[in-house]
Short mmCIF file of C-alpha atoms (C1' of nucleotides) in Angstrom, two decimals:
data_model
loop_
_atom_site.label_atom_id
_atom_site.label_comp_id
_atom_site.label_asym_id
_atom_site.label_seq_id
_atom_site.Cartn_x
_atom_site.Cartn_y
_atom_site.Cartn_z
CA MET A 1 0.00 0.00 0.00
CA ALA A 2 1.53 3.26 -1.18
CA LYS A 3 2.57 6.20 0.95
CA GLY A 4 -0.32 7.95 2.66
CA GLN A 5 -2.77 5.55 1.10
CA ARG A 6 -3.81 3.92 4.31
CA ARG A 7 -4.30 7.21 6.10
CA GLN A 8 -6.62 8.43 3.39
CA ALA A 9 -8.46 5.10 3.30
CA ILE A 10 -9.13 5.49 7.00
CA LEU A 11 -10.38 9.04 6.49
CA ASN A 12 -12.65 7.95 3.65
CA ALA A 13 -14.07 5.11 5.67
CA ALA A 14 -14.56 7.40 8.65
CA LEU A 15 -16.43 9.92 6.51
CA ASP A 16 -18.76 7.21 5.27
CA VAL A 17 -19.39 5.93 8.74
CA PHE A 18 -19.83 9.37 10.27
CA THR A 19 -22.39 10.42 7.72
CA ALA A 20 -24.28 7.12 7.88
CA LYS A 21 -24.55 7.03 11.66
CA THR A 22 -24.16 9.75 14.24
CA LEU A 23 -20.73 10.81 15.48
CA THR A 24 -21.12 9.00 18.78
CA SER A 25 -22.72 5.86 17.48
CA ALA A 26 -20.05 5.38 14.83
CA THR A 27 -17.43 3.12 16.35
CA MET A 28 -13.76 2.63 15.68
CA GLU A 29 -14.67 -0.94 14.81
CA ASP A 30 -16.97 0.39 12.06
CA ILE A 31 -14.13 2.46 10.68
CA ARG A 32 -11.71 -0.42 11.01
CA ALA A 33 -14.00 -2.81 9.16
CA LYS A 34 -14.82 -0.34 6.37
CA SER A 35 -11.25 0.80 5.83
CA GLY A 36 -9.71 -2.64 6.11
CA ALA A 37 -7.04 -1.26 8.42
CA SER A 38 -6.12 -2.81 11.73
CA THR A 39 -6.68 -1.16 15.07
CA GLY A 40 -2.97 -0.60 15.47
CA SER A 41 -2.70 0.98 12.07
CA ILE A 42 -5.55 3.38 12.76
CA TYR A 43 -4.01 4.49 16.02
CA HIS A 44 -0.68 4.84 14.35
CA HIS A 45 -2.13 7.44 12.00
CA PHE A 46 -4.59 9.10 14.38
CA ALA A 47 -4.25 9.52 18.10
CA SER A 48 -7.96 9.13 18.73
CA LYS A 49 -11.40 9.11 17.21
CA GLU A 50 -11.55 12.85 17.73
CA HIS A 51 -8.34 13.31 15.78
CA ILE A 52 -9.95 11.60 12.82
CA ILE A 53 -12.83 14.02 13.02
CA VAL A 54 -10.46 16.96 13.19
CA ALA A 55 -8.50 15.69 10.21
CA LEU A 56 -11.69 15.56 8.16
CA PHE A 57 -12.53 19.10 9.16
CA GLU A 58 -9.11 20.33 8.26
CA GLN A 59 -9.34 18.68 4.87
CA GLY A 60 -12.79 20.06 4.20
CA TYR A 61 -12.37 23.57 5.46
CA GLY A 62 -8.93 23.88 3.98
CA ASP A 63 -10.34 23.23 0.57
CA LEU A 64 -13.48 25.30 1.02
CA HIS A 65 -11.58 28.30 2.31
CA ARG A 66 -9.15 28.13 -0.54
CA ARG A 67 -12.02 28.22 -2.98
CA MET A 68 -13.82 31.08 -1.25
CA ARG A 69 -10.63 33.09 -1.12
CA ALA A 70 -10.07 32.63 -4.82
CA ALA A 71 -13.63 33.73 -5.53
CA PHE A 72 -13.53 37.27 -4.24
CA MET A 73 -9.86 38.16 -4.28
CA GLY A 74 -9.13 40.11 -7.36
CA ALA A 75 -12.77 40.80 -8.11
CA PRO A 76 -12.94 44.42 -9.20
CA ALA A 77 -16.54 45.17 -8.22
CA ALA A 78 -18.37 44.63 -4.95
CA ALA A 79 -21.40 42.99 -6.47
CA SER A 80 -19.51 40.57 -8.67
CA GLY A 81 -17.09 39.65 -5.89
CA LEU A 82 -19.88 38.89 -3.46
CA HIS A 83 -21.75 36.99 -6.11
CA ALA A 84 -18.69 34.87 -6.78
CA LEU A 85 -18.17 34.31 -3.08
CA VAL A 86 -21.70 33.03 -2.56
CA ASP A 87 -21.35 30.91 -5.64
CA SER A 88 -18.08 29.42 -4.49
CA TYR A 89 -19.65 28.41 -1.20
CA LEU A 90 -22.65 26.78 -2.81
CA GLY A 91 -20.50 25.23 -5.48
CA TRP A 92 -18.11 23.66 -3.05
CA PHE A 93 -20.83 21.99 -1.03
CA HIS A 94 -22.49 20.93 -4.21
CA GLU A 95 -19.35 19.17 -5.33
CA HIS A 96 -18.43 17.69 -1.97
CA GLU A 97 -21.69 16.25 -0.85
CA LEU A 98 -20.49 13.79 1.77
CA LEU A 99 -17.78 15.90 3.30
CA GLY A 100 -20.07 18.91 3.19
CA ARG A 101 -22.81 17.05 4.96
CA PHE A 102 -20.33 16.05 7.60
CA MET A 103 -19.10 19.62 8.02
CA LEU A 104 -22.49 21.24 8.33
CA GLN A 105 -24.21 18.57 10.32
CA THR A 106 -21.62 17.37 12.68
CA ALA A 107 -20.05 20.17 14.54
CA SER A 108 -20.08 23.88 14.77
CA THR A 109 -17.37 26.38 14.12
CA ASP A 110 -16.77 26.79 17.81
CA TYR A 111 -16.29 23.13 18.38
CA VAL A 112 -13.80 23.22 15.57
CA ALA A 113 -12.14 26.26 17.06
CA SER A 114 -11.05 24.38 20.14
CA ALA A 115 -10.42 21.05 18.49
CA ALA A 116 -8.90 22.22 15.23
CA PRO A 117 -7.01 25.44 15.80
CA ALA A 118 -5.55 25.27 12.32
CA VAL A 119 -9.01 25.54 10.82
CA ALA A 120 -9.90 28.39 13.15
CA ARG A 121 -6.77 30.28 12.16
CA ASP A 122 -7.45 29.77 8.50
CA ALA A 123 -11.03 30.97 8.92
CA ALA A 124 -9.83 34.07 10.74
CA GLU A 125 -7.33 34.77 8.00
CA LEU A 126 -9.99 34.37 5.34
CA GLU A 127 -12.24 36.79 7.18
CA ARG A 128 -9.44 39.31 7.49
CA GLN A 129 -8.81 39.13 3.75
CA LEU A 130 -12.48 39.44 2.95
CA LEU A 131 -12.82 42.52 5.13
CA GLU A 132 -9.76 44.03 3.55
CA TRP A 133 -11.25 43.44 0.13
CA LEU A 134 -14.57 44.96 1.24
CA GLN A 135 -12.95 48.03 2.76
CA PRO A 136 -12.87 50.27 -0.32
CA PHE A 137 -16.50 49.53 -1.12
CA ILE A 138 -17.51 50.42 2.42
CA ALA A 139 -15.45 53.59 2.22
CA SER A 140 -17.05 54.58 -1.05
CA GLY A 141 -20.50 54.02 0.41
CA GLU A 142 -21.41 51.27 -1.99
CA ILE A 143 -21.68 48.82 0.87
CA VAL A 144 -23.25 49.69 4.20
CA ALA A 145 -20.96 50.45 7.11
CA LEU A 146 -21.38 47.93 9.90
CA PRO A 147 -19.36 46.53 12.78
CA LEU A 148 -16.74 44.43 11.01
CA ALA A 149 -17.78 41.22 12.73
CA MET A 150 -21.20 41.43 11.08
CA TYR A 151 -20.22 41.05 7.45
CA VAL A 152 -19.33 37.39 7.44
CA PRO A 153 -22.50 36.34 9.30
CA LEU A 154 -24.61 38.30 6.84
CA ILE A 155 -22.94 36.68 3.87
CA ILE A 156 -22.33 33.16 5.09
CA GLY A 157 -25.34 32.74 7.38
CA PRO A 158 -27.90 32.50 4.59
CA CYS A 159 -25.58 30.36 2.46
CA ARG A 160 -25.07 27.92 5.26
CA GLU A 161 -28.75 27.53 6.00
CA ILE A 162 -29.58 27.14 2.35
CA MET A 163 -27.00 24.41 1.95
CA ARG A 164 -28.30 22.64 5.02
CA ARG A 165 -31.67 22.55 3.32
CA TRP A 166 -30.21 21.51 0.05
CA GLN A 167 -28.59 18.60 1.82
CA VAL A 168 -31.93 17.36 3.07
CA GLY A 169 -33.62 18.06 -0.23
CA THR A 170 -35.95 20.91 0.62
CA VAL A 171 -34.31 23.34 -1.75
CA THR A 172 -32.75 23.06 -5.19
CA LEU A 173 -29.64 24.93 -6.17
CA ALA A 174 -30.92 25.76 -9.61
CA GLU A 175 -33.49 28.11 -8.15
CA ALA A 176 -31.68 29.19 -4.99
CA ARG A 177 -28.28 29.98 -6.42
CA PRO A 178 -28.91 33.24 -8.26
CA LEU A 179 -31.60 34.44 -5.87
CA LEU A 180 -29.43 33.87 -2.84
CA ALA A 181 -26.57 35.93 -4.21
CA GLN A 182 -29.00 38.75 -4.92
CA ALA A 183 -30.50 38.60 -1.46
CA VAL A 184 -27.08 38.75 0.15
CA TRP A 185 -26.23 41.67 -2.05
CA ARG A 186 -29.37 43.54 -1.04
CA SER A 187 -28.59 43.03 2.62
CA LEU A 188 -25.19 44.68 2.16
CA ALA A 189 -25.82 47.26 -0.55
CA ALA A 190 -26.10 50.81 0.71
CA GLY A 191 -28.24 53.64 -0.55
CA GLN A 192 -31.57 51.87 -0.66
CA ALA A 193 -34.90 52.01 1.07
CA HIS A 194 -34.87 52.18 4.83
CA ALA A 195 -37.02 50.15 7.13
CA PRO A 196 -38.45 51.17 10.47
CA MET B 1 -36.91 15.47 46.52
CA ALA B 2 -40.06 16.87 44.91
CA LYS B 3 -41.74 15.65 41.76
CA GLY B 4 -39.69 16.14 38.62
CA GLN B 5 -36.91 17.71 40.64
CA ARG B 6 -34.42 14.99 40.04
CA ARG B 7 -35.08 14.88 36.32
CA GLN B 8 -34.41 18.58 36.03
CA ALA B 9 -31.34 18.32 38.23
CA ILE B 10 -29.96 15.73 35.85
CA LEU B 11 -30.72 17.95 32.86
CA ASN B 12 -29.07 20.93 34.52
CA ALA B 13 -25.98 18.94 35.36
CA ALA B 14 -25.86 17.53 31.85
CA LEU B 15 -26.07 20.99 30.36
CA ASP B 16 -23.16 22.13 32.50
CA VAL B 17 -21.10 19.14 31.57
CA PHE B 18 -21.95 19.28 27.88
CA THR B 19 -20.99 22.91 27.58
CA ALA B 20 -17.79 22.47 29.58
CA LYS B 21 -16.52 19.47 27.68
CA THR B 22 -17.43 18.11 24.28
CA LEU B 23 -20.47 15.90 23.81
CA THR B 24 -18.42 12.74 23.50
CA SER B 25 -15.93 13.46 26.22
CA ALA B 26 -18.66 14.25 28.72
CA THR B 27 -19.37 11.02 30.56
CA MET B 28 -22.41 9.73 32.39
CA GLU B 29 -20.18 9.63 35.46
CA ASP B 30 -19.63 13.39 35.10
CA ILE B 31 -23.35 13.94 34.97
CA ARG B 32 -23.93 11.57 37.84
CA ALA B 33 -21.40 13.30 40.04
CA LYS B 34 -22.61 16.81 39.24
CA SER B 35 -26.29 16.02 39.62
CA GLY B 36 -25.89 13.89 42.72
CA ALA B 37 -28.17 11.27 41.21
CA SER B 38 -27.33 7.59 41.07
CA THR B 39 -26.75 5.67 37.89
CA GLY B 40 -30.04 3.86 38.32
CA SER B 41 -31.90 7.08 38.82
CA ILE B 42 -30.45 8.65 35.71
CA TYR B 43 -31.39 5.67 33.58
CA HIS B 44 -34.81 5.63 35.13
CA HIS B 45 -35.44 9.12 33.79
CA PHE B 46 -33.51 8.85 30.52
CA ALA B 47 -33.01 5.81 28.39
CA SER B 48 -29.53 6.84 27.29
CA LYS B 49 -27.04 9.64 27.06
CA GLU B 50 -28.54 10.60 23.72
CA HIS B 51 -31.96 10.89 25.29
CA ILE B 52 -30.60 13.45 27.72
CA ILE B 53 -29.27 15.45 24.80
CA VAL B 54 -32.59 15.24 23.03
CA ALA B 55 -34.46 16.34 26.14
CA LEU B 56 -32.26 19.43 26.34
CA PHE B 57 -32.95 20.21 22.73
CA GLU B 58 -36.66 19.80 23.18
CA GLN B 59 -36.62 22.08 26.15
CA GLY B 60 -34.56 24.72 24.38
CA TYR B 61 -36.22 24.71 21.01
CA GLY B 62 -39.67 24.41 22.49
CA ASP B 63 -39.14 27.63 24.34
CA LEU B 64 -37.33 29.43 21.53
CA HIS B 65 -39.96 28.53 18.96
CA ARG B 66 -42.74 29.67 21.24
CA ARG B 67 -41.05 33.00 21.59
CA MET B 68 -40.40 33.43 17.89
CA ARG B 69 -43.98 32.53 17.08
CA ALA B 70 -45.28 35.13 19.50
CA ALA B 71 -43.01 37.74 17.96
CA PHE B 72 -44.37 37.86 14.44
CA MET B 73 -47.87 36.48 14.76
CA GLY B 74 -50.28 39.32 14.95
CA ALA B 75 -47.76 41.87 13.74
CA PRO B 76 -49.61 44.10 11.30
CA ALA B 77 -46.68 45.23 9.17
CA ALA B 78 -43.97 43.24 7.43
CA ALA B 79 -41.09 45.33 8.69
CA SER B 80 -42.17 45.40 12.31
CA GLY B 81 -42.97 41.69 12.33
CA LEU B 82 -39.60 40.75 10.93
CA HIS B 83 -37.89 43.13 13.28
CA ALA B 84 -39.66 41.51 16.21
CA LEU B 85 -38.78 38.06 14.93
CA VAL B 86 -35.09 38.84 14.70
CA ASP B 87 -35.25 40.47 18.10
CA SER B 88 -36.96 37.48 19.66
CA TYR B 89 -34.25 35.19 18.37
CA LEU B 90 -31.42 37.34 19.65
CA GLY B 91 -33.26 37.97 22.89
CA TRP B 92 -33.83 34.34 23.60
CA PHE B 93 -30.20 33.38 23.15
CA HIS B 94 -29.19 36.38 25.17
CA GLU B 95 -31.32 35.22 28.07
CA HIS B 96 -30.44 31.54 27.81
CA GLU B 97 -26.72 31.65 27.49
CA LEU B 98 -25.82 28.10 28.49
CA LEU B 99 -28.67 26.32 26.77
CA GLY B 100 -28.19 28.53 23.73
CA ARG B 101 -24.53 27.72 23.55
CA PHE B 102 -25.40 24.06 23.72
CA MET B 103 -27.99 24.38 20.98
CA LEU B 104 -25.83 26.26 18.53
CA GLN B 105 -22.59 24.52 19.19
CA THR B 106 -23.54 20.98 19.71
CA ALA B 107 -25.70 19.72 16.97
CA SER B 108 -27.33 20.81 13.81
CA THR B 109 -30.95 20.93 12.84
CA ASP B 110 -30.59 17.76 10.85
CA TYR B 111 -29.12 15.84 13.70
CA VAL B 112 -32.04 17.03 15.76
CA ALA B 113 -34.44 16.08 13.02
CA SER B 114 -33.63 12.41 13.28
CA ALA B 115 -33.05 12.29 17.00
CA ALA B 116 -35.78 14.66 18.15
CA PRO B 117 -38.71 14.42 15.78
CA ALA B 118 -40.84 16.53 18.11
CA VAL B 119 -38.47 19.44 17.64
CA ALA B 120 -38.40 18.94 13.90
CA ARG B 121 -42.19 18.94 13.73
CA ASP B 122 -42.40 22.07 15.82
CA ALA B 123 -39.84 23.80 13.61
CA ALA B 124 -41.78 22.83 10.51
CA GLU B 125 -44.98 24.15 12.02
CA LEU B 126 -43.30 27.41 12.95
CA GLU B 127 -42.02 27.79 9.40
CA ARG B 128 -45.46 27.12 8.00
CA GLN B 129 -46.95 29.80 10.20
CA LEU B 130 -44.25 32.27 9.32
CA LEU B 131 -44.78 31.71 5.61
CA GLU B 132 -48.50 32.09 6.05
CA TRP B 133 -47.94 35.37 7.84
CA LEU B 134 -45.55 36.53 5.11
CA GLN B 135 -47.93 35.60 2.30
CA PRO B 136 -49.91 38.85 2.06
CA PHE B 137 -46.75 40.94 2.03
CA ILE B 138 -45.32 38.83 -0.76
CA ALA B 139 -48.59 39.11 -2.67
CA SER B 140 -48.63 42.87 -2.27
CA GLY B 141 -45.07 43.10 -3.54
CA GLU B 142 -43.70 44.54 -0.33
CA ILE B 143 -41.51 41.49 0.13
CA VAL B 144 -39.66 39.79 -2.71
CA ALA B 145 -41.11 36.64 -4.16
CA LEU B 146 -38.79 33.68 -3.63
CA PRO B 147 -39.02 29.91 -3.38
CA LEU B 148 -40.72 29.42 -0.04
CA ALA B 149 -37.87 27.38 1.40
CA MET B 150 -35.58 30.39 1.11
CA TYR B 151 -37.24 32.76 3.54
CA VAL B 152 -36.27 31.08 6.77
CA PRO B 153 -32.61 30.70 5.79
CA LEU B 154 -32.46 34.37 4.83
CA ILE B 155 -33.94 35.44 8.14
CA ILE B 156 -32.46 32.95 10.56
CA GLY B 157 -29.11 32.35 8.88
CA PRO B 158 -27.61 35.74 9.77
CA CYS B 159 -29.17 35.64 13.24
CA ARG B 160 -27.65 32.28 13.95
CA GLU B 161 -24.18 33.28 12.84
CA ILE B 162 -24.34 36.50 14.78
CA MET B 163 -25.34 34.66 17.93
CA ARG B 164 -22.55 32.18 17.44
CA ARG B 165 -20.17 35.09 17.43
CA TRP B 166 -21.82 36.72 20.35
CA GLN B 167 -21.29 33.51 22.28
CA VAL B 168 -17.58 33.62 21.71
CA GLY B 169 -17.42 37.34 22.35
CA THR B 170 -16.58 38.72 18.92
CA VAL B 171 -19.76 40.73 18.62
CA THR B 172 -21.90 42.72 21.04
CA LEU B 173 -25.66 42.70 20.89
CA ALA B 174 -25.96 46.38 21.61
CA GLU B 175 -24.49 47.20 18.22
CA ALA B 176 -25.63 44.17 16.25
CA ARG B 177 -29.25 44.01 17.29
CA PRO B 178 -30.76 46.93 15.40
CA LEU B 179 -28.39 46.63 12.45
CA LEU B 180 -29.08 42.97 11.99
CA ALA B 181 -32.83 43.45 11.80
CA GLN B 182 -32.31 46.16 9.19
CA ALA B 183 -30.01 43.98 7.13
CA VAL B 184 -32.49 41.12 7.16
CA TRP B 185 -35.19 43.53 6.15
CA ARG B 186 -33.14 44.80 3.23
CA SER B 187 -32.53 41.29 2.00
CA LEU B 188 -36.27 40.67 1.85
CA ALA B 189 -37.71 44.03 0.94
CA ALA B 190 -38.77 44.38 -2.66
CA GLY B 191 -38.66 47.38 -4.94
CA GLN B 192 -35.07 48.38 -4.36
CA ALA B 193 -31.84 48.58 -6.27
CA HIS B 194 -30.87 45.56 -8.32
CA ALA B 195 -27.48 43.98 -8.45
CA PRO B 196 -25.83 42.22 -11.36
"C1'" DG C 1 -53.89 6.17 58.68
"C1'" DA C 2 -52.92 1.42 56.69
"C1'" DC C 3 -51.86 -0.78 52.47
"C1'" DA C 4 -51.13 -2.01 47.87
"C1'" DA C 5 -49.21 -0.28 43.45
"C1'" DA C 6 -46.26 2.53 41.05
"C1'" DA C 7 -42.40 5.41 40.62
"C1'" DA C 8 -37.85 6.52 41.98
"C1'" DT C 9 -33.25 5.49 43.79
"C1'" DA C 10 -29.09 2.90 44.66
"C1'" DG C 11 -25.04 0.60 43.41
"C1'" DA C 12 -23.09 -3.66 41.79
"C1'" DA C 13 -22.62 -6.38 37.55
"C1'" DT C 14 -22.23 -6.55 32.61
"C1'" DA C 15 -21.44 -5.20 28.00
"C1'" DA C 16 -19.62 -2.26 24.62
"C1'" DA C 17 -16.30 0.71 22.99
"C1'" DA C 18 -11.93 3.26 22.95
"C1'" DT C 19 -7.32 3.03 23.59
"C1'" DT C 20 -2.77 0.89 24.67
"C1'" DC C 21 0.76 -2.43 24.16
"C1'" DT C 22 4.00 -5.83 22.29
"C1'" DA C 23 5.64 -7.90 18.46
"C1'" DG C 24 6.33 -8.50 13.72
"C1'" DA C 25 6.41 -6.90 8.57
"C1'" DA C 26 7.30 -3.46 5.15
"C1'" DT C 27 9.76 0.51 3.56
"C1'" DA C 28 13.22 3.87 3.33
"C1'" DA C 29 17.99 5.64 4.23
"C1'" DC C 30 22.58 5.04 3.83
"C1'" DG D 1 22.80 -5.25 2.25
"C1'" DT D 2 21.92 -3.74 6.57
"C1'" DT D 3 20.05 -0.78 9.91
"C1'" DA D 4 16.54 2.53 11.31
"C1'" DT D 5 12.00 4.04 10.75
"C1'" DT D 6 7.52 3.66 9.70
"C1'" DC D 7 3.64 0.90 9.44
"C1'" DT D 8 0.61 -3.03 10.49
"C1'" DA D 9 -1.47 -6.60 13.37
"C1'" DG D 10 -4.26 -8.22 16.90
"C1'" DA D 11 -4.50 -9.34 21.69
"C1'" DA D 12 -4.88 -7.11 26.31
"C1'" DT D 13 -6.48 -3.34 28.97
"C1'" DT D 14 -9.12 0.54 30.37
"C1'" DT D 15 -12.76 3.43 30.14
"C1'" DT D 16 -17.51 4.28 29.65
"C1'" DA D 17 -22.33 3.21 28.75
"C1'" DT D 18 -25.91 0.40 29.97
"C1'" DT D 19 -28.45 -3.26 32.48
"C1'" DC D 20 -30.03 -5.62 36.46
"C1'" DT D 21 -31.75 -6.68 41.12
"C1'" DA D 22 -32.93 -5.01 45.25
"C1'" DT D 23 -34.56 -1.24 48.28
"C1'" DT D 24 -36.79 2.99 49.33
"C1'" DT D 25 -40.02 6.53 48.57
"C1'" DT D 26 -44.17 8.35 46.91
"C1'" DT D 27 -49.03 8.05 45.32
"C1'" DG D 28 -53.62 6.70 45.19
"C1'" DT D 29 -57.38 4.13 47.59
"C1'" DC D 30 -60.20 2.38 51.21
#
DNA sequence: GACAAAAATAGAATAAAATTCTAGAATAAC
DNA sequence: GTTATTCTAGAATTTTATTCTATTTTTGTC
């Protein structure tokens, strides 16, 4: 078995098992059986069940963040950049159904923050870059001025909930995708109608 | 010990333990020690560790949903109803810090859906009522027409993410509360500027 | 207020699962 | 080719959830 093959086989098996059953009810024995690895081999690659979970998160978020970053960085206009960002998020989860299900269903960002500091750092860096990219549009008044910590929730919050629903089949991307980007844009675009 | 006292003591202890450690690393022994109940007593009230978790969810979501329902139902105007809805969500989590942390951090809606069907049903009913309430405003063109499954994500998504951040201290409610309601309103209000 | 029935508690016993350990096989480094 | 390192195996151990049996407390009834 080639270099790193076994490790990935274990991760793949774990992902299957974790999405089929719940995190707690999935046993190491399940993972062992599905991956074909021995107990010793599993514990050679991962210190514990939790470490397997963390490794999956790192893999998933690493890839997702990379894609999101690429989406807005370099975009010249606010609207197109945000549109691309929303699209990248939806697109990633669309293309990584199992891992995405695991990421959205299993644990929250805060759980990850303590268990997977690398992911937390990467997320913080991504947010910093996004805010930096937004800055000129806020300054010019094209995007509403808000406490900085609010932008990501306003952009990602709706995306996340939509993808949750997509995962359980109550929403289709074909219809949601363009409308979602527009809705996010409206929530951030300045110079429009005010509400009470 | 009075009627139902022990059950609640167990739930309280479990909540403490679950928020202090992770769901898996929190043991029945931890709960036993903190609650002062015996093993037998715990298993008399709850069939398993998972049942304790579900009971906490039912308690939390039952109360939250009740409050959200009260917020918009009967509101005469779209803007004020949505404002009240957002406020009720933020307010509830503000007032139930521990339970709220548990609910947002621990498990997702979908996990709950399979484990706690009562919660899922209640959530579905709440959504139905919200959409029914929204209907006239959509018909009149005051609120944008979207696939029905998109409204809740657009409203609750940002709220959820904001509260997550509030829980870890990166956002204060004093500043976020009014701005969030406005942003949600903008994302739903029709007849405004279009984006590419 | 005595008494049966039901609910609640206790803690020991068991079962299930995670993790550790010791030894052996494969691979890489030199 | 040989030595060191990584990897694999599977049995042994430890930890944790759950079950079981017996005892106590409460509740409803006369």
